[in-house]
Every structure is written in structure tokens, then in C-alpha cells.
Tab-separated table of C-alpha atoms in Angstrom:
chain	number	residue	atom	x	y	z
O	1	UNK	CA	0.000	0.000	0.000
O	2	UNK	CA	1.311	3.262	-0.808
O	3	UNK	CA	0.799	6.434	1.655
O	4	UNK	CA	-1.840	8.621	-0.353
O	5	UNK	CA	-0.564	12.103	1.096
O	6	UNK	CA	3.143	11.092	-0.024
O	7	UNK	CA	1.585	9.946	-3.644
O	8	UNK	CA	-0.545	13.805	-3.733
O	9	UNK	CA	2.273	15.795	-2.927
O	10	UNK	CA	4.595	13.699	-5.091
O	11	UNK	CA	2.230	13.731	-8.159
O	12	UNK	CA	1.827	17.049	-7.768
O	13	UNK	CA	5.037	18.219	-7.612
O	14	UNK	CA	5.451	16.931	-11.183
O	15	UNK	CA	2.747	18.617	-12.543
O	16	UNK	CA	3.675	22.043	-10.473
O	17	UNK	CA	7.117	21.570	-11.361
O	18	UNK	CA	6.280	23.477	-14.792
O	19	UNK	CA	5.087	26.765	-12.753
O	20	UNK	CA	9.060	26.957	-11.762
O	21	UNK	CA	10.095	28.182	-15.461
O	22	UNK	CA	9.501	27.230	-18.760
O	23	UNK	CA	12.954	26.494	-19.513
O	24	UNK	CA	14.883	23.091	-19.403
O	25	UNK	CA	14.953	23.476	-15.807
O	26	UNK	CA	11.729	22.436	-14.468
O	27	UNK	CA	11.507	19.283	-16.211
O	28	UNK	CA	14.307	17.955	-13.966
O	29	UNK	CA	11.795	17.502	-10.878
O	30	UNK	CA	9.676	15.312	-13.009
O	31	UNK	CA	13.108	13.074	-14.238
O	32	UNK	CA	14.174	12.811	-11.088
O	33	UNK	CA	10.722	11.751	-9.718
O	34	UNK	CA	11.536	8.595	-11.674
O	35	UNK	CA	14.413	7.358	-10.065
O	36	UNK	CA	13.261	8.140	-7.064
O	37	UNK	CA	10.018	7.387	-7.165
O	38	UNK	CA	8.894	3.976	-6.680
O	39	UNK	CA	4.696	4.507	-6.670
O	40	UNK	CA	3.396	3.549	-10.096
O	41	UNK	CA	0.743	6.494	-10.106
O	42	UNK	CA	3.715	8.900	-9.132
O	43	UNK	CA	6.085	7.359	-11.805
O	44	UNK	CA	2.809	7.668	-14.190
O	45	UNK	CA	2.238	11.546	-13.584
O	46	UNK	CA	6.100	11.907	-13.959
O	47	UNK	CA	6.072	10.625	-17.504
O	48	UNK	CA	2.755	12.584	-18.807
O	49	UNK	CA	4.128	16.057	-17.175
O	50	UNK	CA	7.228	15.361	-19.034
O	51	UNK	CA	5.693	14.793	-22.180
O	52	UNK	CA	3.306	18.203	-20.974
O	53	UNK	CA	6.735	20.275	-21.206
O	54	UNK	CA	8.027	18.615	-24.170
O	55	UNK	CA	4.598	20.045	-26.042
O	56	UNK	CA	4.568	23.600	-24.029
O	57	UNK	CA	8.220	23.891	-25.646
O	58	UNK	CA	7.095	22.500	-29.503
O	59	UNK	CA	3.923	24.590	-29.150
O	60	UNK	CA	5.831	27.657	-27.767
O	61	UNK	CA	8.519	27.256	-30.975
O	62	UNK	CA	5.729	26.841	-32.924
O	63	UNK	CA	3.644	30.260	-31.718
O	64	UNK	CA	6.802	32.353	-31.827
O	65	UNK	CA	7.369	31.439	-35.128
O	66	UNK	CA	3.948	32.757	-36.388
O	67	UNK	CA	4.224	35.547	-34.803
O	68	UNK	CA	7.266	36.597	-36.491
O	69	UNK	CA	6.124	35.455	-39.847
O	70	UNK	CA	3.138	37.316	-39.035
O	71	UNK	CA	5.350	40.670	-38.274
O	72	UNK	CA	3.261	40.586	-34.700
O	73	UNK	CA	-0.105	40.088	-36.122
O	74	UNK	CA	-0.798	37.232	-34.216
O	75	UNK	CA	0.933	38.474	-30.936
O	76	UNK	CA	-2.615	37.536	-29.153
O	77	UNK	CA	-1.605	33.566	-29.566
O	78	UNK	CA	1.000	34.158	-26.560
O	79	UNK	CA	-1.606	34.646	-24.051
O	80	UNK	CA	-4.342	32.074	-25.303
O	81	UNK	CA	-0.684	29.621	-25.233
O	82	UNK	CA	-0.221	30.492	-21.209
O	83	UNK	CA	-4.253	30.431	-20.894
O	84	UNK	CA	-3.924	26.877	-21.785
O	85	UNK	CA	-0.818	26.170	-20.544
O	86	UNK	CA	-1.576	27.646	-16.693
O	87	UNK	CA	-5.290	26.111	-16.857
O	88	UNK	CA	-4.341	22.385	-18.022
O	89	UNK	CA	-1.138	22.791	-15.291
O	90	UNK	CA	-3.891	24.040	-12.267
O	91	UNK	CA	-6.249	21.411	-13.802
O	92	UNK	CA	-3.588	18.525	-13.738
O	93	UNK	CA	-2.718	19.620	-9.659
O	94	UNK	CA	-6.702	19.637	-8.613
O	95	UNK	CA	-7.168	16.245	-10.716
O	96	UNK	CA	-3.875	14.412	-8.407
O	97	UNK	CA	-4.844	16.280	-5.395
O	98	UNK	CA	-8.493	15.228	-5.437
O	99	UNK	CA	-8.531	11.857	-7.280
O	100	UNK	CA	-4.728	10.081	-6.376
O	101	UNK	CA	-5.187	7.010	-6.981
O	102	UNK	CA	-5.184	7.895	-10.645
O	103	UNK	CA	-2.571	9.766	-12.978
O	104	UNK	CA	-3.602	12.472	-14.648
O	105	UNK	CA	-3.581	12.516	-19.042
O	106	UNK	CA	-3.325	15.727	-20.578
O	107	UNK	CA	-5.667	16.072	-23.323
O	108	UNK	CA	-4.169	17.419	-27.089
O	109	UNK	CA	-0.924	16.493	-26.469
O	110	UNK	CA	2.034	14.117	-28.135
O	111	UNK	CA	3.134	11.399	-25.521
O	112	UNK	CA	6.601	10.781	-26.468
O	113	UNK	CA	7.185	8.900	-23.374
């Protein structure tokens, strides 16, 4: 059996880690959550909030590159890209802290992992 407040504040963590930065940095609490880790559901949140920055990064390329080849035109893409990215992150934390006996699945996003 595996101690439920240690699994929400674990699973959480990974999902929260994101908030830190958007850089390469912040996906280091989710690696290192598995080696460390040795709850399945923790391990499982660890993998789908890595794949979560792996698509905030592709998507964020993807946005900044329209908005230059839109000289700016699009410039209103940035916030509905941290609307999303903020409100599936605060979703993703309520979902492990309330329901942790299951990992949390991003929708719309490329699993790599």
C-alpha cells in the first residue's frame, strides 16, 4: 500500500514543477521523480508532465514562429498559449490532489514517453 498524502504531494510536484520556469529546468523535478520514485501512479504523472513540457516547448517554438512570420499580427496567440498552458497545469494539480489514486492525461498532447 502506498501512503496517499506522499503519492498527492509527489504527483503534484510533477505537474507544479512546470510553474518553476519554462525552460529546461523544471523538467528535472519530473526526471528525477523517476528514479526516485517507486509509486506507479507517481512514476505515471512523472512521464505525462514530461511529455506536458516537451509540447509547451514545440507549441511555444511553434507560436513564436507565427508571430514573427506574421510581423506581430498574431501576438494575441502568446496569451491564449499560457491560458492553456496555466489552466491544463492548475487542472492537472486539482485532478492528483483530489482523485490520487489515478494519474492524470493531458488532453491534445504528443506522448513521447
Amino acid at each position: 500500500m502506498y501512503d496517499p498524502d506522499k503519492r498527492k504531494l509527489l504527483s503534484a510536484l510533477c505537474h507544479g514543477a512546470i510553474f518553476f520556469s519554462t525552460t529546461f529546468v523544471s523538467v528535472g523535478i519530473p526526471i528525477a521523480m523517476l528514479f526516485i520514485a517507486n509509486d506507479p501512479v507517481v512514476l505515471e504523472n512523472a512521464k505525462e508532465s514530461i511529455n506536458f513540457h516537451f509540447n509547451v516547448w514545440i507549441y511555444g517554438i511553434i507560436i513564436t514562429a507565427l508571430i514573427w512570420i506574421t510581423l506581430g499580427l498574431l501576438f494575441p496567440l502568446i496569451g491564449i498559449g499560457y491560458l492553456l498552458h496555466w489552466g491544463l497545469t492548475i487542472w492537472a494539480i486539482a485532478s492528483v490532489l483530489t482523485n490520487p489514486d489515478q494519474p492524470f492525461r493531458y488532453p491534445f498532447i504528443f506522448r513521447v514517453l
